[in-house]
PDB file of C-alpha atoms in Angstrom:
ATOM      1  CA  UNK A   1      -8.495  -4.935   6.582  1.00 88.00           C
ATOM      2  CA  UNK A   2      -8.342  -1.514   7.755  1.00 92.00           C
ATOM      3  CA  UNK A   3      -5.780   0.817   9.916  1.00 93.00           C
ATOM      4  CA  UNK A   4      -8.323   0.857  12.560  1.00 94.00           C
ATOM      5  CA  UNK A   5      -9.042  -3.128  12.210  1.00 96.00           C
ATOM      6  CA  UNK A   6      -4.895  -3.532  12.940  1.00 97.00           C
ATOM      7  CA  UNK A   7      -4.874  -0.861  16.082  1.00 96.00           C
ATOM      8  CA  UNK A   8      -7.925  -2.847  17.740  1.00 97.00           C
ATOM      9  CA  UNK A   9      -6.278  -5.980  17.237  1.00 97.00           C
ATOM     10  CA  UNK A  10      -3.240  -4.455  18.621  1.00 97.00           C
ATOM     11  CA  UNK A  11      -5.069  -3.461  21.809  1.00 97.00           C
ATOM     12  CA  UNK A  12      -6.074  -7.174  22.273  1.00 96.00           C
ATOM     13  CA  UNK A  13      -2.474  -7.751  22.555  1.00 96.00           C
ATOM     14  CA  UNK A  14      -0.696  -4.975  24.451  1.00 95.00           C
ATOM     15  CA  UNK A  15      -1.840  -2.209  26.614  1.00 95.00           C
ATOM     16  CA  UNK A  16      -1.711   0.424  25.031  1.00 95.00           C
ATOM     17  CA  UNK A  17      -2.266   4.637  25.839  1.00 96.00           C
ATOM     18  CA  UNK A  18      -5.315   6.534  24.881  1.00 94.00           C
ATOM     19  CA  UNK A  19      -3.226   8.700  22.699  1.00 93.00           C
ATOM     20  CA  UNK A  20      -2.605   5.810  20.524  1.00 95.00           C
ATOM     21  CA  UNK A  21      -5.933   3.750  20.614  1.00 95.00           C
ATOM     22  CA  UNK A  22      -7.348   3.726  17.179  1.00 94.00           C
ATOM     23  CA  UNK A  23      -4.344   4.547  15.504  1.00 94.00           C
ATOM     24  CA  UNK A  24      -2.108   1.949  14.351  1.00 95.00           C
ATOM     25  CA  UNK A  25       0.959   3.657  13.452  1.00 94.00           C
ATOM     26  CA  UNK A  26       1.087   5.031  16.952  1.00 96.00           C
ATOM     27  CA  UNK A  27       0.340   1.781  18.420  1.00 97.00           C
ATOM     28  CA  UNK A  28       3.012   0.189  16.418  1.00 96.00           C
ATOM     29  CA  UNK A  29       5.092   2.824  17.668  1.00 96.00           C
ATOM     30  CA  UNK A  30       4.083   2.294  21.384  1.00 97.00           C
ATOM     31  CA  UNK A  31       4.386  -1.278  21.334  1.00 97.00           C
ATOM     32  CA  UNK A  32       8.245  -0.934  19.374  1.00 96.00           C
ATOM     33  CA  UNK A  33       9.354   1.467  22.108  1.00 95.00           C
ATOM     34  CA  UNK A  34       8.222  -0.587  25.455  1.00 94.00           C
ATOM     35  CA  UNK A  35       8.914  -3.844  23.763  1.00 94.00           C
ATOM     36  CA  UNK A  36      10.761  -3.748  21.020  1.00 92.00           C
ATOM     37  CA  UNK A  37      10.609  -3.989  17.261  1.00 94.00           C
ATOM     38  CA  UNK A  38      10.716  -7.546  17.417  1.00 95.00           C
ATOM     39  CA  UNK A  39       7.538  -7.572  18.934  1.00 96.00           C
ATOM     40  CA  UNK A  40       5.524  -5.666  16.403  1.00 96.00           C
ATOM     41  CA  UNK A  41       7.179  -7.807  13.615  1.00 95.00           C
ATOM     42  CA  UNK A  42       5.310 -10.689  15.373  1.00 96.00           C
ATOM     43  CA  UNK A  43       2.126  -9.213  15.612  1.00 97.00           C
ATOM     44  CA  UNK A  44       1.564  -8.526  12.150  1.00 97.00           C
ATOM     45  CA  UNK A  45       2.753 -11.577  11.161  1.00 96.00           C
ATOM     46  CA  UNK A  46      -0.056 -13.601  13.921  1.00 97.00           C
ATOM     47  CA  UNK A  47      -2.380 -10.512  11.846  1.00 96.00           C
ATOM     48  CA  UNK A  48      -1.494 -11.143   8.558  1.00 96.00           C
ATOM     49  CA  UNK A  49       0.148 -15.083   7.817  1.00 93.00           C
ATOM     50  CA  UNK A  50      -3.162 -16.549   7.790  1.00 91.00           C
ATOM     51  CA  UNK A  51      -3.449 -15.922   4.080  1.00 91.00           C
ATOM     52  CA  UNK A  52      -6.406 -13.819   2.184  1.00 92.00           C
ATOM     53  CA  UNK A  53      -7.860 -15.289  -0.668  1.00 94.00           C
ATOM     54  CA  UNK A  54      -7.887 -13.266  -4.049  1.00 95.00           C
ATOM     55  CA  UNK A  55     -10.988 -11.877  -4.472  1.00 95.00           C
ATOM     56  CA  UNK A  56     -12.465 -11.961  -7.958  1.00 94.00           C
ATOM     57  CA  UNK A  57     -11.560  -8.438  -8.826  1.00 95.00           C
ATOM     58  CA  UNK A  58      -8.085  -9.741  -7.622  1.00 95.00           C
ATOM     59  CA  UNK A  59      -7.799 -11.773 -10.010  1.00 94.00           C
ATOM     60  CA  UNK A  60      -9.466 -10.115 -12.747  1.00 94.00           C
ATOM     61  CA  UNK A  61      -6.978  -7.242 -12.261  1.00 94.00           C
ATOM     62  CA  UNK A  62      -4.385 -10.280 -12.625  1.00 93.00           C
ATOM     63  CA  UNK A  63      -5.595 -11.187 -15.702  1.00 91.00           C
ATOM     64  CA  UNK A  64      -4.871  -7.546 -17.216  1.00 91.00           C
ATOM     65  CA  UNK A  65      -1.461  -6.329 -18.338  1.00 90.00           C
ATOM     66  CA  UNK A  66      -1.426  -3.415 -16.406  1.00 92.00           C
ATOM     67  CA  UNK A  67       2.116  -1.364 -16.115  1.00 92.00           C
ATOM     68  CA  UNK A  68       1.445  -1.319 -12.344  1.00 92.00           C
ATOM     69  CA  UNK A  69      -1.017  -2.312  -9.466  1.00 94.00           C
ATOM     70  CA  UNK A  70      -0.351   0.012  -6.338  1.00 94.00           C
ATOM     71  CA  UNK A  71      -1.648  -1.967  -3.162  1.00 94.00           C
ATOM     72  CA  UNK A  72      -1.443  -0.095  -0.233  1.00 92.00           C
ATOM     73  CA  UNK A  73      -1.951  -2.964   2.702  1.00 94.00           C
ATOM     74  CA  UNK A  74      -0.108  -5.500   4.137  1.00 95.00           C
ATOM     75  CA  UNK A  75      -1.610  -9.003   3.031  1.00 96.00           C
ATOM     76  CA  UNK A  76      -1.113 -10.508   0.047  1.00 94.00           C
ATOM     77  CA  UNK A  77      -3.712 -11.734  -1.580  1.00 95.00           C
ATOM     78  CA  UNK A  78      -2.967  -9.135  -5.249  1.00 94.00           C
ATOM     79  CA  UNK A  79       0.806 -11.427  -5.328  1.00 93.00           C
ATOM     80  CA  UNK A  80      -1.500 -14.307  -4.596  1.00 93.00           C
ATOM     81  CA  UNK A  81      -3.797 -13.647  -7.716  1.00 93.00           C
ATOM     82  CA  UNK A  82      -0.784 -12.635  -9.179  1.00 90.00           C
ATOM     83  CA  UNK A  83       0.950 -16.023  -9.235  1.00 87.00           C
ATOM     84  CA  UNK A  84      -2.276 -18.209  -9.413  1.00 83.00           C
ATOM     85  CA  UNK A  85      -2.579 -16.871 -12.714  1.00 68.00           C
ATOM     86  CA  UNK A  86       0.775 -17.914 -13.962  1.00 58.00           C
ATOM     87  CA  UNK A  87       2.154 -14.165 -14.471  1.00 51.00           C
ATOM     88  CA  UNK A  88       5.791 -15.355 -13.518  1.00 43.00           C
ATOM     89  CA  UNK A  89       6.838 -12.124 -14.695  1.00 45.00           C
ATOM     90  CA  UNK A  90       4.787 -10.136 -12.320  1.00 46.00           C
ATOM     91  CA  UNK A  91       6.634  -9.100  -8.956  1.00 47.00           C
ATOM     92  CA  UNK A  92       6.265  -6.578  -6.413  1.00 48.00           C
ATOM     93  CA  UNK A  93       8.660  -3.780  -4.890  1.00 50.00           C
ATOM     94  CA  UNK A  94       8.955  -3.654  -0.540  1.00 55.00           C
ATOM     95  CA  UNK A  95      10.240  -0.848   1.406  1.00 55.00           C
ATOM     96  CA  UNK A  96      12.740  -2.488   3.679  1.00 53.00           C
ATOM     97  CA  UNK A  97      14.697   0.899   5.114  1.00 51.00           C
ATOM     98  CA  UNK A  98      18.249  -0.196   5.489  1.00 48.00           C
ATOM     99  CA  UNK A  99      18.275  -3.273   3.368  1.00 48.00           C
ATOM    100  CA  UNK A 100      21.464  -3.339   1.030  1.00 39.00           C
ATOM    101  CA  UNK A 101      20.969  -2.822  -2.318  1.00 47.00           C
ATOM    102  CA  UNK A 102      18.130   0.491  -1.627  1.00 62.00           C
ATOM    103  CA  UNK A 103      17.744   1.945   1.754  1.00 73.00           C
ATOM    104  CA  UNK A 104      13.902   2.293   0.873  1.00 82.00           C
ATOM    105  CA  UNK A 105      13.004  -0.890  -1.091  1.00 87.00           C
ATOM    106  CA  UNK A 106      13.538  -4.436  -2.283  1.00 88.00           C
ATOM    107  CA  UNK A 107      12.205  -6.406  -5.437  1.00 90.00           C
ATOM    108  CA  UNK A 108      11.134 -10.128  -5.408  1.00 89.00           C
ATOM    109  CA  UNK A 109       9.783 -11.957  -8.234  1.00 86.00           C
ATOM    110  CA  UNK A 110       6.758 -13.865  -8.730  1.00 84.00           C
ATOM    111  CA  UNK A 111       8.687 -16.964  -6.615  1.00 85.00           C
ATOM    112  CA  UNK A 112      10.008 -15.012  -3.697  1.00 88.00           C
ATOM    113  CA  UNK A 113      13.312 -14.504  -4.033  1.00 88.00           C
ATOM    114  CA  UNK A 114      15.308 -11.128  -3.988  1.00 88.00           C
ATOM    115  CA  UNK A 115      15.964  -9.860  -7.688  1.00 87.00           C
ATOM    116  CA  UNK A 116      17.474  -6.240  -8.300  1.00 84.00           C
ATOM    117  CA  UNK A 117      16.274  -3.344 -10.158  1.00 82.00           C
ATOM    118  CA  UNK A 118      17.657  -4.014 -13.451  1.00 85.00           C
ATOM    119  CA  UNK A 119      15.326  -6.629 -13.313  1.00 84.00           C
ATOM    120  CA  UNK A 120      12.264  -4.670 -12.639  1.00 80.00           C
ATOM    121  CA  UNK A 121      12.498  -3.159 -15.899  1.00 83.00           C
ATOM    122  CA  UNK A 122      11.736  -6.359 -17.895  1.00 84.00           C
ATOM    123  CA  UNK A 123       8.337  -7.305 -15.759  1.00 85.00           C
ATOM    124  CA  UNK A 124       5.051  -6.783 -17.503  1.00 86.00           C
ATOM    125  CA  UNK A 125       3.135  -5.789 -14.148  1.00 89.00           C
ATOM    126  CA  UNK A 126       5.046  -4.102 -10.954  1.00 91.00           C
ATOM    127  CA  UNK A 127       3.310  -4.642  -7.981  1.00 93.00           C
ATOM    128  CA  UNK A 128       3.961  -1.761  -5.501  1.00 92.00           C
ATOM    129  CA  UNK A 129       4.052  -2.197  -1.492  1.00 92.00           C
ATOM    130  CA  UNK A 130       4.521   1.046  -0.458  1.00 91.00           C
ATOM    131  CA  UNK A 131       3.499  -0.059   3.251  1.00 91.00           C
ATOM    132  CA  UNK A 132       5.126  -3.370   2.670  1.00 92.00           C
ATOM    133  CA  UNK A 133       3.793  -7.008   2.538  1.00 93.00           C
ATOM    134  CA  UNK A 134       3.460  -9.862   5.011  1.00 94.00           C
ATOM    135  CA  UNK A 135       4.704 -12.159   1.761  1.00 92.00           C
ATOM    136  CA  UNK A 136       7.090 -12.787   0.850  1.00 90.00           C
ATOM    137  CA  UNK A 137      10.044 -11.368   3.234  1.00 89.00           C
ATOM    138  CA  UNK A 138       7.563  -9.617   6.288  1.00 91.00           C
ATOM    139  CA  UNK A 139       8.779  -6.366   5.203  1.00 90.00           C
ATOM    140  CA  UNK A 140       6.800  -3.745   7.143  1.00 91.00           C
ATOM    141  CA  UNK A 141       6.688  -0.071   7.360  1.00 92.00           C
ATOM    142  CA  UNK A 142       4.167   0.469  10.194  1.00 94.00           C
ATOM    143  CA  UNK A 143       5.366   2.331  13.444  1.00 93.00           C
ATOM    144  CA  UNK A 144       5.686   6.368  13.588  1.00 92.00           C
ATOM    145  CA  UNK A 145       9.225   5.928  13.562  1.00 90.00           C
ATOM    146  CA  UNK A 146       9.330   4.393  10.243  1.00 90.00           C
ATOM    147  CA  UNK A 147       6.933   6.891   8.712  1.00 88.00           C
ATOM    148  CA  UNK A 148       9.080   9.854  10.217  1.00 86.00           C
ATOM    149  CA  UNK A 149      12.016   8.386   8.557  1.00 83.00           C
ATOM    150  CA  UNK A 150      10.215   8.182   5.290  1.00 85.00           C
ATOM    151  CA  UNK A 151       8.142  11.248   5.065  1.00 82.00           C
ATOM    152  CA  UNK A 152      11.219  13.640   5.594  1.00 83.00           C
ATOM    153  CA  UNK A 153      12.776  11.887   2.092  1.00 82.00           C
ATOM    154  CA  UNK A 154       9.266  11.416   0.173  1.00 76.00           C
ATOM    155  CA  UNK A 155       8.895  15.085  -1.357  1.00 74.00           C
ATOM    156  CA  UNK A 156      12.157  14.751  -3.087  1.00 80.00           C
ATOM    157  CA  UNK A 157      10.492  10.925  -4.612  1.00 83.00           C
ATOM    158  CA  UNK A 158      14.012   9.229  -2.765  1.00 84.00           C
ATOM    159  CA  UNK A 159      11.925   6.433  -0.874  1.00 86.00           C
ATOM    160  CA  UNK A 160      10.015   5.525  -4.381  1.00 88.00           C
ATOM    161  CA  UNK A 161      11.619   3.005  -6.959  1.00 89.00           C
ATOM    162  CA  UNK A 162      12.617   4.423  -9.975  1.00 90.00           C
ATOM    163  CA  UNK A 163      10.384   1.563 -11.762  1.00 91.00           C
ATOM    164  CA  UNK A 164       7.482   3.383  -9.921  1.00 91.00           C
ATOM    165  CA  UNK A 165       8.324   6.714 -11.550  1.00 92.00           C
ATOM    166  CA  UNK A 166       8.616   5.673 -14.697  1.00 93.00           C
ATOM    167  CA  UNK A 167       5.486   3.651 -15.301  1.00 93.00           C
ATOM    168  CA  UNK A 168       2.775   6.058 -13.421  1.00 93.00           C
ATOM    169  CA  UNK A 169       4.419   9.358 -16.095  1.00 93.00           C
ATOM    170  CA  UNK A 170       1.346  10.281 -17.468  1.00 92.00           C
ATOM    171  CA  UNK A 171      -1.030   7.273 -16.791  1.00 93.00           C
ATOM    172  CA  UNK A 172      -4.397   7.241 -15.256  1.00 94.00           C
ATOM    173  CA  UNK A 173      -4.896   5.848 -11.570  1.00 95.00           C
ATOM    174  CA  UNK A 174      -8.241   4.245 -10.462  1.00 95.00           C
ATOM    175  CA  UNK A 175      -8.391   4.038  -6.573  1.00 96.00           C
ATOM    176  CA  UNK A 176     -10.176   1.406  -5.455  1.00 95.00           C
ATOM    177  CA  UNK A 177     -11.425   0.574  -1.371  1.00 91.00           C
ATOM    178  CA  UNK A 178      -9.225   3.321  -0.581  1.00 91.00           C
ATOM    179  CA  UNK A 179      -9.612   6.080   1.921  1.00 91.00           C
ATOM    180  CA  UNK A 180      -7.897   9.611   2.301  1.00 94.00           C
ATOM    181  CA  UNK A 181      -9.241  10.268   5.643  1.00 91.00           C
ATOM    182  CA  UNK A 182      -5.815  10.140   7.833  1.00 89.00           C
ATOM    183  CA  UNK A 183      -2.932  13.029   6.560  1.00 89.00           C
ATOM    184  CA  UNK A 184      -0.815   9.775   6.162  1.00 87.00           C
ATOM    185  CA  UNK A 185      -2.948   7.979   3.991  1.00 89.00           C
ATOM    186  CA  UNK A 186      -3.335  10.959   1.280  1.00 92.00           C
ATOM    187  CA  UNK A 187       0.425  11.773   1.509  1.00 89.00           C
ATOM    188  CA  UNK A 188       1.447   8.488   0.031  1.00 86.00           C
ATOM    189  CA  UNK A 189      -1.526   8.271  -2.628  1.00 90.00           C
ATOM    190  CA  UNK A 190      -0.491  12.024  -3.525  1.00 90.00           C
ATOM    191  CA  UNK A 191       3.387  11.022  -3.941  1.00 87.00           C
ATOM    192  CA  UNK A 192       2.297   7.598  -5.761  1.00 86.00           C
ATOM    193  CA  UNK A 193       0.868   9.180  -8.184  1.00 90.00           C
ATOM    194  CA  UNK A 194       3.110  11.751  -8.593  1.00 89.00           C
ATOM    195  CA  UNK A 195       3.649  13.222 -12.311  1.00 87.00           C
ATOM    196  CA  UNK A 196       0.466  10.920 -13.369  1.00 90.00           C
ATOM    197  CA  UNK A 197      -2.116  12.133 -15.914  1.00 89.00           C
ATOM    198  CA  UNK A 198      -4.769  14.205 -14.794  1.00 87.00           C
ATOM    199  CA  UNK A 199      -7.122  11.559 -14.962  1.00 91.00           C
ATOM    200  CA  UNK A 200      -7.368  10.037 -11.567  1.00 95.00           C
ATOM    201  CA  UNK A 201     -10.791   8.544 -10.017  1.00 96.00           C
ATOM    202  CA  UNK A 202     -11.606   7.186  -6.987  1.00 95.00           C
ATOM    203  CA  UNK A 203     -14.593   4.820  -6.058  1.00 95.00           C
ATOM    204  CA  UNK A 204     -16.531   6.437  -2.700  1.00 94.00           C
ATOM    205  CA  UNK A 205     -19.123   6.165  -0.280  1.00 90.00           C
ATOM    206  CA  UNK A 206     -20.335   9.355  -0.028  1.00 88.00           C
ATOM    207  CA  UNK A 207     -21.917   8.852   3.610  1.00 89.00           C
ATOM    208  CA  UNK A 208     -18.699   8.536   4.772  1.00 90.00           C
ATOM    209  CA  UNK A 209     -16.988  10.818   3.434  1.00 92.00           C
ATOM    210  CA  UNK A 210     -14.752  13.748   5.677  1.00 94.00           C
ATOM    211  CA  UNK A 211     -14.202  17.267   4.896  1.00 95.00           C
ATOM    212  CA  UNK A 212     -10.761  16.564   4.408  1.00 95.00           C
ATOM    213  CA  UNK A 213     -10.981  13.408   1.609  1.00 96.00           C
ATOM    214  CA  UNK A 214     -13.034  16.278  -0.748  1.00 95.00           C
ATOM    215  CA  UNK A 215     -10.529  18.767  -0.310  1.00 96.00           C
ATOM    216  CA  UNK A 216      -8.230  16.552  -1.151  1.00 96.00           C
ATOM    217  CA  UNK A 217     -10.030  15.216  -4.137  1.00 96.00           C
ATOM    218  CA  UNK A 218     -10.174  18.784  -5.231  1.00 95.00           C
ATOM    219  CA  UNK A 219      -6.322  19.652  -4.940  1.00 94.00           C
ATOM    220  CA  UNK A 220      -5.427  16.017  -6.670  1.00 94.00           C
ATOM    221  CA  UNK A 221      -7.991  16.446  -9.028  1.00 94.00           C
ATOM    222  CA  UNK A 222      -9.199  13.114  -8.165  1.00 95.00           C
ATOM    223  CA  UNK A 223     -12.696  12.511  -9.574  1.00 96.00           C
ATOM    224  CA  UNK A 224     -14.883  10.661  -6.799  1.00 95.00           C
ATOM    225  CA  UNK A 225     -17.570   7.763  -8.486  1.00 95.00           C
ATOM    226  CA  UNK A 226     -20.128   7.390  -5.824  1.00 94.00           C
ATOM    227  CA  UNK A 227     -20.872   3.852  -6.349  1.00 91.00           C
ATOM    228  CA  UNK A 228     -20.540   1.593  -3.475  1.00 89.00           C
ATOM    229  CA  UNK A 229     -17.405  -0.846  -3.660  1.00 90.00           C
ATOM    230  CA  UNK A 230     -19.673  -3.758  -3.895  1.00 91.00           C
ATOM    231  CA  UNK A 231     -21.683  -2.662  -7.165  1.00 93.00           C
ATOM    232  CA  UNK A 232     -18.535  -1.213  -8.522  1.00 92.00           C
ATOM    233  CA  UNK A 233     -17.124  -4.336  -8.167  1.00 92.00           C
ATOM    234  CA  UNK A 234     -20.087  -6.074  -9.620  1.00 94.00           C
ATOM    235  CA  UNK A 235     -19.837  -3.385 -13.057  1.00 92.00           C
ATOM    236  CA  UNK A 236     -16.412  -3.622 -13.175  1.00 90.00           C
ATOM    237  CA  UNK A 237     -16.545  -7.504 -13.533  1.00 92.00           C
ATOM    238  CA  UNK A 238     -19.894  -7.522 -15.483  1.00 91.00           C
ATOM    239  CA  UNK A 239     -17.980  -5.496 -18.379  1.00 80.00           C
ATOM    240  CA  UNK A 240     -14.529  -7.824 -17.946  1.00 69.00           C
TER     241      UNK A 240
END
């Protein structure tokens, strides 16, 4: 459940270099040069096809018609809670680089299949993958190389659906068991929310906390709640 969670389970698998122990991206990108991408793919699918069950604050978000829920790892237990509660027209957006219709993403509906983006317009909810999903195509973005090819697009907003644009203008964003502490990781949280209102909170532990997640909340102006994500949780669904 976490970037360092996915690089130990990738060093039960391959032998990897001390430069990329702990890091996932550059164990993704060690494993796609020596073996091919081929083999990552089927990693994270062993990691990630034994499915997650929605957690209740999954599927109380579900229950809400929000304009979009921004989910930033690779299982897919929000689409679960998503289509458990009978939202049909909920759907999520992949990045798929090279795929046909957008170099940078795909759409699916709540069943699975491949929609476009005239489409997207229509859905009450838009479920964003920046990362990608393990449901329901195995789209991944993962390995340096993939990041590289992202992050030299992602100032000028190219890699982002336009769907994603136009629902975060001037809304709020509540981050939620997220952490800033890799340059990576605050890049794509500061170009999701992109053009948003300045009202933007994040739920934190302050113990573990780095030097670099406040400076960042300070240059986002991202208000940190120091509640821990358990008895957040607990308010949040106490007041649903």
């Amino acid at each position: 459940m976490t970037p360092e969670a996915l690089a130990a389970f990738f060093g039960t698998k391959v032998a990897l270099p001390r430069r990329a122990k702990g890091n996932a991206w550059a164990s993704a990108q060690h494993i796609e040069s020596m073996k091919h991408r081929s083999t990552v793919t089927a990693l994270m699918t062993e990691a990630f096809v034994p499915p997650v069950e929605p957690t209740a604050l999954h599927r109380y978000l579900a229950s809400l018609p929000l304009p979009m829920i921004v989910d930033t790892w690779y299982d897919g237990a929000m689409r679960a809670a998503l289509v458990q509660g009978n939202n049909w027209v909920r759907c999520k957006a992949s990045p798929a680089p090279g795929s046909v219709e957008d170099r940078w993403y795909r759409f699916y509906d709540a069943a699975g299949a491949e929609t476009d983006r005239a489409a997207a317009e229509k859905w009450t909810t838009v479920l964003y993958k920046p990362h990608g999903s393990i449901v329901p195509a195995k789209n991944f973005l993962i390995s340096d190389a993939d990041y590289v090819e992202v992050l030299t697009e992602i100032d000028i907003q190219t890699p982002i659906p336009d769907v994603v644009k136009e629902r975060r203008t001037g809304r709020s964003f509540l981050f939620i068991g997220c952490r800033f502490h890799d340059q990576l990781l605050r890049t794509y949280a500061r170009q999701a929310s992109k053009r948003s209102s300045t009202a933007k909170y994040a739920l934190v532990e302050p113990d573990t906390l780095t030097k670099n997640e406040l400076r960042f909340f300070l240059a986002q102006g991202i208000t940190p709640i120091a509640v821990p994500l358990t008895r957040a949780i607990e308010i949040i669904l106490a007041g649903a």
